[in-house]
Short mmCIF file of C-alpha atoms in Angstrom, two decimals:
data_model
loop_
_atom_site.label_atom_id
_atom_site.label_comp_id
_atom_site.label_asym_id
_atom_site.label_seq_id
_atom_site.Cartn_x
_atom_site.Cartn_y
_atom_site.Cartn_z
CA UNK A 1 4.10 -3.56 -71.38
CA UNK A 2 1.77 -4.47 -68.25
CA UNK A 3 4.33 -7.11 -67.31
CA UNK A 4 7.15 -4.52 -67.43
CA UNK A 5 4.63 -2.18 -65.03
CA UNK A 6 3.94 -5.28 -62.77
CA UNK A 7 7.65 -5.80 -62.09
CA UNK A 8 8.21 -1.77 -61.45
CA UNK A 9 5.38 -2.05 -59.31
CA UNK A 10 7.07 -5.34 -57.36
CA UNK A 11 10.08 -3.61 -57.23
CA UNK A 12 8.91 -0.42 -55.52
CA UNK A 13 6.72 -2.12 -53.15
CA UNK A 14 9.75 -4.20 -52.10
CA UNK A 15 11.93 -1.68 -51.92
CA UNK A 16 9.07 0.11 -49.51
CA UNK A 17 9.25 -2.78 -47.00
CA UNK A 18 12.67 -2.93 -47.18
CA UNK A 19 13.38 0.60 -46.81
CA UNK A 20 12.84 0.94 -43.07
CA UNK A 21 15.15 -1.68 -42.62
CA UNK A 22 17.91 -0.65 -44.69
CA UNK A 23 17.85 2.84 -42.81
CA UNK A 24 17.59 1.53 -39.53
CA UNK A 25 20.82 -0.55 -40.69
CA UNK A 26 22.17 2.48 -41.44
CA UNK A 27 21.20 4.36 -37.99
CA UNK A 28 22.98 1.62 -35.81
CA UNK A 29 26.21 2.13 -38.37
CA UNK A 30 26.42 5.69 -37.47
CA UNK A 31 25.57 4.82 -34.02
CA UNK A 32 28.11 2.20 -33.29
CA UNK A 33 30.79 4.17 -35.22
CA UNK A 34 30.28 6.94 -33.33
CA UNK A 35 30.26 5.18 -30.10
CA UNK A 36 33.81 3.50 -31.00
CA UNK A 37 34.96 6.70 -31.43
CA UNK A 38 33.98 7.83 -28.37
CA UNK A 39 35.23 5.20 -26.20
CA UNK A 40 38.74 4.93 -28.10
CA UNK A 41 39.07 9.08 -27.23
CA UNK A 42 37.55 8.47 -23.60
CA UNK A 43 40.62 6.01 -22.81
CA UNK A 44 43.21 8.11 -24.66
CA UNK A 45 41.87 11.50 -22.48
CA UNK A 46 42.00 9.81 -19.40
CA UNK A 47 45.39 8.48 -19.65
CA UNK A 48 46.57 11.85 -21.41
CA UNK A 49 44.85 13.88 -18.47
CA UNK A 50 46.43 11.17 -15.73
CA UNK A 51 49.75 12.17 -17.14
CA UNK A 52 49.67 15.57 -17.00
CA UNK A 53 48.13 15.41 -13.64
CA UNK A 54 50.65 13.33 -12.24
CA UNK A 55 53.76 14.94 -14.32
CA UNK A 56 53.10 18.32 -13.20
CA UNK A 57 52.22 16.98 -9.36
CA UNK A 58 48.61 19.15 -9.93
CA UNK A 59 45.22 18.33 -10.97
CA UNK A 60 44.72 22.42 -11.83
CA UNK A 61 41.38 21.69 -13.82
CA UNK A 62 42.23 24.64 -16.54
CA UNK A 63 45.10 21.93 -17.91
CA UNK A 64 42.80 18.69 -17.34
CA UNK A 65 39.70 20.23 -18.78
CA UNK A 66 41.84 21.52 -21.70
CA UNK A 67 43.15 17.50 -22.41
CA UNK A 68 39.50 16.75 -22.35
CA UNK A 69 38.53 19.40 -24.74
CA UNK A 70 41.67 18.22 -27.28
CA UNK A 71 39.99 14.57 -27.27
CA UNK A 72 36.35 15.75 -27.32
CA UNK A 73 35.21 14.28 -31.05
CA UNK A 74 33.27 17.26 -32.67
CA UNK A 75 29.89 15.30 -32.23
CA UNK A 76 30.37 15.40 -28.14
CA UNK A 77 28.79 17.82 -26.13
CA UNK A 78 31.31 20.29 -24.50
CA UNK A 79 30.19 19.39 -20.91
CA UNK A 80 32.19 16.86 -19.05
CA UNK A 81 31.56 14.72 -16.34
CA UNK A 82 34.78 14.01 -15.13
CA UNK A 83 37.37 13.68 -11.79
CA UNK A 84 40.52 14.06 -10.69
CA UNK A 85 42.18 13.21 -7.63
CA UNK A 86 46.08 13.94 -7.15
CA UNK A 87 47.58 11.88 -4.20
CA UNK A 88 51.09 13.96 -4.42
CA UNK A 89 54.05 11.40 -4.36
CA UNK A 90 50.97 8.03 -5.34
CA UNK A 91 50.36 9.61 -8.38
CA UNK A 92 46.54 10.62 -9.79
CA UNK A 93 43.41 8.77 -10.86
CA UNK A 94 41.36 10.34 -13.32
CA UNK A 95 37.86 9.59 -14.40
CA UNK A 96 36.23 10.60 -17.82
CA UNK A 97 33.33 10.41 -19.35
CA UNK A 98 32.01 11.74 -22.93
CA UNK A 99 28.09 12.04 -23.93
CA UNK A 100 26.80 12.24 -27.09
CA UNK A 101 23.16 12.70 -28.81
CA UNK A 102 23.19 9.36 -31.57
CA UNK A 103 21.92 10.95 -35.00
CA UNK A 104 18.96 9.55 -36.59
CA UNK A 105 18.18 8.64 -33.04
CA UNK A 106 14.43 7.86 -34.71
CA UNK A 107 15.18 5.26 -37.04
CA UNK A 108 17.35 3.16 -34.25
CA UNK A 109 15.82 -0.46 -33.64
CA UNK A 110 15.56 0.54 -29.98
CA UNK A 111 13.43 3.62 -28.74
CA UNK A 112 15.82 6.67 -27.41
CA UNK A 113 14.08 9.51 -26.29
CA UNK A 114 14.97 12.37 -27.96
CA UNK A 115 16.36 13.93 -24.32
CA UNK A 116 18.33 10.65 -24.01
CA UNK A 117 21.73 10.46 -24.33
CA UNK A 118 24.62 7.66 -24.55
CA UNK A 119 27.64 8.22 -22.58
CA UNK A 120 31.57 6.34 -22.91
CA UNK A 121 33.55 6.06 -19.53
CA UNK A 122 37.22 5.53 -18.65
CA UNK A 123 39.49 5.79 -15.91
CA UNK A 124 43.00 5.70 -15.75
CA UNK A 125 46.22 6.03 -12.97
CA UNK A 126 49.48 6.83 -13.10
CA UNK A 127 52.23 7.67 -10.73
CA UNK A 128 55.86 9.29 -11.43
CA UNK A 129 58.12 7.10 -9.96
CA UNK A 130 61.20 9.58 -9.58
CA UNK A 131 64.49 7.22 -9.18
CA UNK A 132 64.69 4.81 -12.00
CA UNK A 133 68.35 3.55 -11.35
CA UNK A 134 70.91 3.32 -14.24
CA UNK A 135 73.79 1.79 -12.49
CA UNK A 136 73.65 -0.63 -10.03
CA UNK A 137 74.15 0.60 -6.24
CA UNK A 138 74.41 -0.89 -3.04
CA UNK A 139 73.42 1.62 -0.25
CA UNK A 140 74.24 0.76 3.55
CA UNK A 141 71.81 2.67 6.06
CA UNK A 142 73.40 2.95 9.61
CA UNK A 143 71.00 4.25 11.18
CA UNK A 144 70.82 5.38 15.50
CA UNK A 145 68.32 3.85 17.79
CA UNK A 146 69.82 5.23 21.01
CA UNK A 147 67.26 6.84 23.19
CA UNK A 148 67.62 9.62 22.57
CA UNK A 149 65.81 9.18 19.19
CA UNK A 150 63.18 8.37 20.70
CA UNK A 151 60.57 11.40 19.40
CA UNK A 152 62.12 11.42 16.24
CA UNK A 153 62.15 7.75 14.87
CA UNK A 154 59.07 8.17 13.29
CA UNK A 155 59.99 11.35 11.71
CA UNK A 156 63.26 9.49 10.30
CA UNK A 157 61.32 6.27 9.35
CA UNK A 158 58.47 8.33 7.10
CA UNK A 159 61.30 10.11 5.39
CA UNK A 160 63.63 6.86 4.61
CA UNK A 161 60.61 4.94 3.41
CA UNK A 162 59.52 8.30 1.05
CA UNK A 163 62.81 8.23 -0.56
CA UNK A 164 62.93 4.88 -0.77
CA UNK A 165 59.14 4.53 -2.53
CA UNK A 166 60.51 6.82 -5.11
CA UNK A 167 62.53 4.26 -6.51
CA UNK A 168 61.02 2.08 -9.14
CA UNK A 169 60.03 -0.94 -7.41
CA UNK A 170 60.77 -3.33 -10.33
CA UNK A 171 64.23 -2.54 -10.67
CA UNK A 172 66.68 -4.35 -9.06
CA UNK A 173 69.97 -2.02 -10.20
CA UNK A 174 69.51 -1.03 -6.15
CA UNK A 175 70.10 -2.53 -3.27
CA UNK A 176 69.94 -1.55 0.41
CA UNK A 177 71.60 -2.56 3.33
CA UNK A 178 70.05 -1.62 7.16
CA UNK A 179 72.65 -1.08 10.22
CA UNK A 180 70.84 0.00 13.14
CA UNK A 181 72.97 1.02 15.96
CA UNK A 182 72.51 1.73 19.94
CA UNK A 183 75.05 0.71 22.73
CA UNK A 184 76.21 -2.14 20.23
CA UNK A 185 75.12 -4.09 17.02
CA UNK A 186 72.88 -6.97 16.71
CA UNK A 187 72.61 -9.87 14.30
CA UNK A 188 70.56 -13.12 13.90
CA UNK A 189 70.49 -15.90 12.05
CA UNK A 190 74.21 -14.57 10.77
CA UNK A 191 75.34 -17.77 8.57
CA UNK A 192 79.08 -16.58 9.86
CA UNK A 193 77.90 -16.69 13.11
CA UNK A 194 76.67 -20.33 13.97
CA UNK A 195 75.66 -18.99 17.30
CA UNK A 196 72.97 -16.47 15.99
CA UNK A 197 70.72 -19.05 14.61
CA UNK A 198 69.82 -20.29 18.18
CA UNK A 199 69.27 -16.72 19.51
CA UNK A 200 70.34 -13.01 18.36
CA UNK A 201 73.28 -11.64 18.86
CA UNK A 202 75.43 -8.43 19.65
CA UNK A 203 78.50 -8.16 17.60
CA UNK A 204 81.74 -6.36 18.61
CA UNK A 205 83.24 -4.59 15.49
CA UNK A 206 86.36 -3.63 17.68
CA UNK A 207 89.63 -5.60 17.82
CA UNK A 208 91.48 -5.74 20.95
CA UNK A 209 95.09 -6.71 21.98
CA UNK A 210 95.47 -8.15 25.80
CA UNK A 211 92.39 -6.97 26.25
CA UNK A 212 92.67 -3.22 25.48
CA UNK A 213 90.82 -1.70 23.05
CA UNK A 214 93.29 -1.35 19.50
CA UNK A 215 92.49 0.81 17.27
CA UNK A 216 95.24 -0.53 14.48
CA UNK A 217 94.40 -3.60 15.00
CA UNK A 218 90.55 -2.90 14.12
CA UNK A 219 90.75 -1.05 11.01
CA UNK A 220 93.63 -4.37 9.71
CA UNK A 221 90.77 -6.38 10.23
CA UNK A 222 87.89 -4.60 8.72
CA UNK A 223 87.40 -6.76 6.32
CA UNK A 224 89.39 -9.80 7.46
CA UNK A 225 87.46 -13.43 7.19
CA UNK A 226 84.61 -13.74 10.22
CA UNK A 227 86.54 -16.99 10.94
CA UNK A 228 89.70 -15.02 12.23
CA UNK A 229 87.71 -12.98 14.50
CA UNK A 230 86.20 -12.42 17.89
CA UNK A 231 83.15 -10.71 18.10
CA UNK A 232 82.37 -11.05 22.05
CA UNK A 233 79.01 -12.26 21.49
CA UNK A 234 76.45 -11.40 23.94
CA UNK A 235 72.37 -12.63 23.44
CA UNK A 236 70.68 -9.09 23.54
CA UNK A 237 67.81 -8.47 26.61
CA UNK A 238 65.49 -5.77 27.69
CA UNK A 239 67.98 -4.89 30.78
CA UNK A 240 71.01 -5.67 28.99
CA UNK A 241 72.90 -2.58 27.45
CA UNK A 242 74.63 -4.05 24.72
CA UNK A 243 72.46 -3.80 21.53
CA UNK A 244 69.06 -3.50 20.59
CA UNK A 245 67.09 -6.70 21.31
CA UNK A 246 64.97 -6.03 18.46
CA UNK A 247 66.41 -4.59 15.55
CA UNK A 248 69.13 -6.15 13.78
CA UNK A 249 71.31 -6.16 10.71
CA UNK A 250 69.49 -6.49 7.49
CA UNK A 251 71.67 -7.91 4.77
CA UNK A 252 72.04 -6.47 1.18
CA UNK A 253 68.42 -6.56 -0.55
CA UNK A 254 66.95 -5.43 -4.03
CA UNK A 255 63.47 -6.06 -2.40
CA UNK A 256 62.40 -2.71 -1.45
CA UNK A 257 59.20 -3.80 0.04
CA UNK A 258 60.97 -5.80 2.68
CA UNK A 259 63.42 -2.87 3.52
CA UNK A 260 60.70 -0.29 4.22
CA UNK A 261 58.86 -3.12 6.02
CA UNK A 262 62.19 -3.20 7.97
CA UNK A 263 62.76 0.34 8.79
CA UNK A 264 59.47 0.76 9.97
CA UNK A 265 60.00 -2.18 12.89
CA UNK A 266 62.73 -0.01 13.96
CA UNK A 267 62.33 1.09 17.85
CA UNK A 268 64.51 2.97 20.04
CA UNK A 269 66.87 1.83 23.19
CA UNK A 270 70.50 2.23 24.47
CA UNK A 271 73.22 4.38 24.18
CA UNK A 272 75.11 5.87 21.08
CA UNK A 273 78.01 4.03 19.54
CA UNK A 274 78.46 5.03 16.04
CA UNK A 275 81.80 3.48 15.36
CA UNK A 276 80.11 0.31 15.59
CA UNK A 277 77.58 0.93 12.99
CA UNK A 278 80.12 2.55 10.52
CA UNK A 279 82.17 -0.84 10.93
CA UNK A 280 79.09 -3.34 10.64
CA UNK A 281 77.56 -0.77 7.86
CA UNK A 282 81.26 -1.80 5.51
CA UNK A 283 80.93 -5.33 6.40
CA UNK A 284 77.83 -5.10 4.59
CA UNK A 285 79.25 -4.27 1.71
CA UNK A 286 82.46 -5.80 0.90
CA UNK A 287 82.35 -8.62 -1.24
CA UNK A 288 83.90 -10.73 0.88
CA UNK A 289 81.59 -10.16 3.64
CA UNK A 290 78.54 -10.42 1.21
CA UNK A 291 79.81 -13.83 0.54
CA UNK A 292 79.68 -14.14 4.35
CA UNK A 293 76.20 -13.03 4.52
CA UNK A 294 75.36 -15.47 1.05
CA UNK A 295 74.67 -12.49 -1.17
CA UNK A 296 75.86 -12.88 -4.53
CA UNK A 297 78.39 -9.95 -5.00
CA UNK A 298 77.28 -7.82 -7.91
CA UNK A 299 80.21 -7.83 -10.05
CA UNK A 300 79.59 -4.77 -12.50
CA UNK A 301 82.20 -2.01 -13.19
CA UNK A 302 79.67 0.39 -12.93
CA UNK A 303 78.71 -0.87 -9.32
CA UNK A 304 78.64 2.50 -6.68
CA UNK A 305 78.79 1.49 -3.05
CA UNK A 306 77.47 4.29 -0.44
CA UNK A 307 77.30 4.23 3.28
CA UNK A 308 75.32 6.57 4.74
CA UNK A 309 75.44 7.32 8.54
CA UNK A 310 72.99 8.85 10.56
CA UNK A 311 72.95 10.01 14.04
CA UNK A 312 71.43 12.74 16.31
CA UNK A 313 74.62 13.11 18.67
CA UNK A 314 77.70 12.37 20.13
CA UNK A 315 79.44 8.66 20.91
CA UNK A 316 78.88 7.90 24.55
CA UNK A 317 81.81 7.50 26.57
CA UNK A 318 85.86 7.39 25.20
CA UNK A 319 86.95 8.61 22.09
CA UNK A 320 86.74 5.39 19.22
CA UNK A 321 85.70 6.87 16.74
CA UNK A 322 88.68 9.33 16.51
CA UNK A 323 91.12 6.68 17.50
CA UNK A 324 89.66 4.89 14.36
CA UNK A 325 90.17 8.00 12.13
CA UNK A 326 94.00 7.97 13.51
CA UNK A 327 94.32 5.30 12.41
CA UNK A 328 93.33 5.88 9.00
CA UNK A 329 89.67 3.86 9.18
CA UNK A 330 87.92 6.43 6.77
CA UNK A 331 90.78 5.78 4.10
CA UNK A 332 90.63 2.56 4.64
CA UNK A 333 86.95 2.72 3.51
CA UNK A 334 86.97 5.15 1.10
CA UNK A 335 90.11 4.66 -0.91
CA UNK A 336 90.98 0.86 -0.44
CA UNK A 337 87.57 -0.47 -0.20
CA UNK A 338 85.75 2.33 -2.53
CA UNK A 339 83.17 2.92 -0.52
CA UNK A 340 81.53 6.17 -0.64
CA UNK A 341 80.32 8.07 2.70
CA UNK A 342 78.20 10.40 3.62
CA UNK A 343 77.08 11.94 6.93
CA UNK A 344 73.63 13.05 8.00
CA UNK A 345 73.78 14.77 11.41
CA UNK A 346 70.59 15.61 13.59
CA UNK A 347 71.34 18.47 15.62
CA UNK A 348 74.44 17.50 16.44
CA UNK A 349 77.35 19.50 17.91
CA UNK A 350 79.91 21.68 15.22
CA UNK A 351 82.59 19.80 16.55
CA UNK A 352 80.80 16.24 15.55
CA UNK A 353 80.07 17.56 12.14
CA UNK A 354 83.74 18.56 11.81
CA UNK A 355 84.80 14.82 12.68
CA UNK A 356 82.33 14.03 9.91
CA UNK A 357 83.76 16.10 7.55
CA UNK A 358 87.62 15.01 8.38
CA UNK A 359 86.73 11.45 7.84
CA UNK A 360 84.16 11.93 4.53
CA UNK A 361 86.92 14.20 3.14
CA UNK A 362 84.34 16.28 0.98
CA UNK A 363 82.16 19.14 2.15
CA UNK A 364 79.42 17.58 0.35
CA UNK A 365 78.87 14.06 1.87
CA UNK A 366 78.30 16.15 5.25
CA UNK A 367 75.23 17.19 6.11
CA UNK A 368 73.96 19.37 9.49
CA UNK A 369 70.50 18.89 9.44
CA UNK A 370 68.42 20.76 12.52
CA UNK A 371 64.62 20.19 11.20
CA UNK A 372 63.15 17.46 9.63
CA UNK A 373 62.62 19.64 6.45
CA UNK A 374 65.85 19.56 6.35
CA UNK A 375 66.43 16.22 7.38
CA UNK A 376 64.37 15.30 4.64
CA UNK A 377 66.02 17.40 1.76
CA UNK A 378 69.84 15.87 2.67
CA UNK A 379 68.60 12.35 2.81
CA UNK A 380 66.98 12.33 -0.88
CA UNK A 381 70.78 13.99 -1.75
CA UNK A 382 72.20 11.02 0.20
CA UNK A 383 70.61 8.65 -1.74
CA UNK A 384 70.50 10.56 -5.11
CA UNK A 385 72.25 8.11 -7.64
CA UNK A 386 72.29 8.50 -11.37
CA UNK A 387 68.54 7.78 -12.63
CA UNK A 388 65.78 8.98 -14.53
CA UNK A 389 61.93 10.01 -13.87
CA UNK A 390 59.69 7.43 -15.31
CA UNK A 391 55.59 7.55 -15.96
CA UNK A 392 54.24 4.65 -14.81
CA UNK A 393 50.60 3.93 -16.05
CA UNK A 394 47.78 1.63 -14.28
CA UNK A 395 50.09 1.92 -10.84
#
């Protein structure tokens, strides 16, 4: 019997040592799985409450603070220490953080005050990146430099480079094609055009027969081989009114980056000849001319090809551009080469918009824009394609 009491006695005065141990084992459980909770419903608030933010374009703090709340395990106090910044069209960052009192705070291995408390943060970002392309496109921008654009360029540049941000930058279902046009149209380093390498050029989209200006003749050979034609080649120069001694044709691209880089390089000079830049702006497209330029065609059924002309006024000097419609150039475009158009005049006369809308043949690819809220509105319909909004998180 007194061994039997010696071994109870062992036993309980184990068990006393080992007790404090055994609970403080148990403290740092509930400690650690409350912290994991914590942190797993910090992340998954932030990037809830970056969503809504950036879906509904508002960081209202009744919806964000309500997120929060949804996340907020029961043990959390209900006071938040959070941010959010909207940046409109760049999306939102949030930043969250939970804090909790640990229970049995007293039996932890480390000291905590009793006022102390542990806190989980998280951030997130996200951005709504509006034009996620379903078919592919090739867009042609032929766009006017003349002087006369001179105080709106930038205006024109921001709102080209917004619409164009708005596309998904990783998807290469769109491509874009610059044509800026003055007096004339520019290229360099043209692989059709040996000459370009050495120095820039200006092009000549016109035909001519014994010298005279033929307007036949030119829409035959819109999209004849380079080889067969004359272009009248002139190297561009500050005091030569040809074309733009700066700004060039950019060739089909599905880097985006490089196209905004583009437009925003664009400066002003010359005269306005838009017949020029609708020409150039088709031999972008065509696949025979994108063989030209060494741009794999894009050979998909689904394929939509839009050109897109822009100018603030009227074709200086002779009548070209309605010699060209004579002679059936928009047809020629539209219904042989399937090339969509669209119009985007900037305070231009009614009787330019009504040459627009006899060549684009539909009300709706015309557009009379006379501020740049408007300007702004008709070029996001220019460039609307088939597509669908897309959350994009850590952007």
């Amino acid at each position: 019997m007194m061994s039997i009491s010696r071994q109870r006695g062992a036993i309980s005065l184990t068990f006393t040592f080992i007790l404090p141990a055994i609970m403080s084992l148990l403290a740092m459980t509930v400690f650690f799985s409350m912290y994991s909770q914590v942190v797993i419903r910090t992340g998954q608030a932030a990037e809830a409450a970056g969503l809504a933010c950036t879906y509904q374009q508002s960081d209202k703090p009744t919806v964000i603070d309500g997120i929060l709340n949804y996340y907020r395990p029961s043990f959390v106090l209900p006071v938040f220490d959070n941010s959010v910044r909207s940046m409109g069209s760049n999306g939102c960052q949030i930043s969250v953080q939970y804090r909790f009192k640990p229970a049995m705070d007293k039996l932890l291995p480390v000291e905590v005050d009793s006022s102390s408390l542990v806190a989980s943060n998280s951030g997130s970002s996200s951005k709504l990146v509006e034009n996620v392309i379903l078919k592919p496109t090739d867009f042609s921008l032929v766009l006017d430099i003349s002087g006369s654009m001179g105080s709106d360029l930038p205006e024109l540049k921001r709102i080209i480079t917004d619409v164009i941000s708005d596309i998904d930058p990783s998807n290469n279902q769109v491509r874009f094609s610059i044509v800026p046009f003055q007096t004339g149209v520019g290229v360099t380093a043209a692989p059709w055009l040996p000459s370009s390498k050495a120095s820039p050029k200006c092009v000549d989209g016109l035909a001519y027969r014994s010298g005279n200006f033929d307007a036949d003749k030119t829409v035959q050979s819109l999209n004849s081989s380079p080889k067969s034609l004359d272009f009248n080649e002139v190297t561009p120069g500050p005091w030569l009114d040809r074309c733009s001694h700066s700004a060039f044709i950019l060739p089909l691209t599905n880097d985006l980056n490089n196209v905004i880089n583009y437009v925003n390089r664009l400066s002003t000079s010359g005269t306005t000849a838009s017949y020029q830049g609708f020409i150039w702006g088709v031999r972008t497209l065509t696949e025979k001319w994108q063989q030209e330029w060494k741009i794999t065609p894009v050979t998909s059924s689904g394929l939509t090809q839009r050109l897109i002309l822009f100018t603030d006024g009227d074709d200086n000097g002779g009548g070209h551009f309605d010699d060209l419609m004579n002679a059936g150039l928009c047809d020629e475009i539209q219904q042989n080469l399937n090339i969509e158009v669209s119009f985007i005049g900037f305070g231009v006369s009614a009787r330019r918009i009504q040459q627009f809308q006899q060549c684009a043949n539909r009300p709706d690819a015309v557009f009379d824009a006379n501020n740049s809220a408007e300007l702004a509105v008709y070029f996001k319909n220019a460039l609307k394609v088939e597509s669908n909004p897309r959350l994009v998180l850590g952007q």
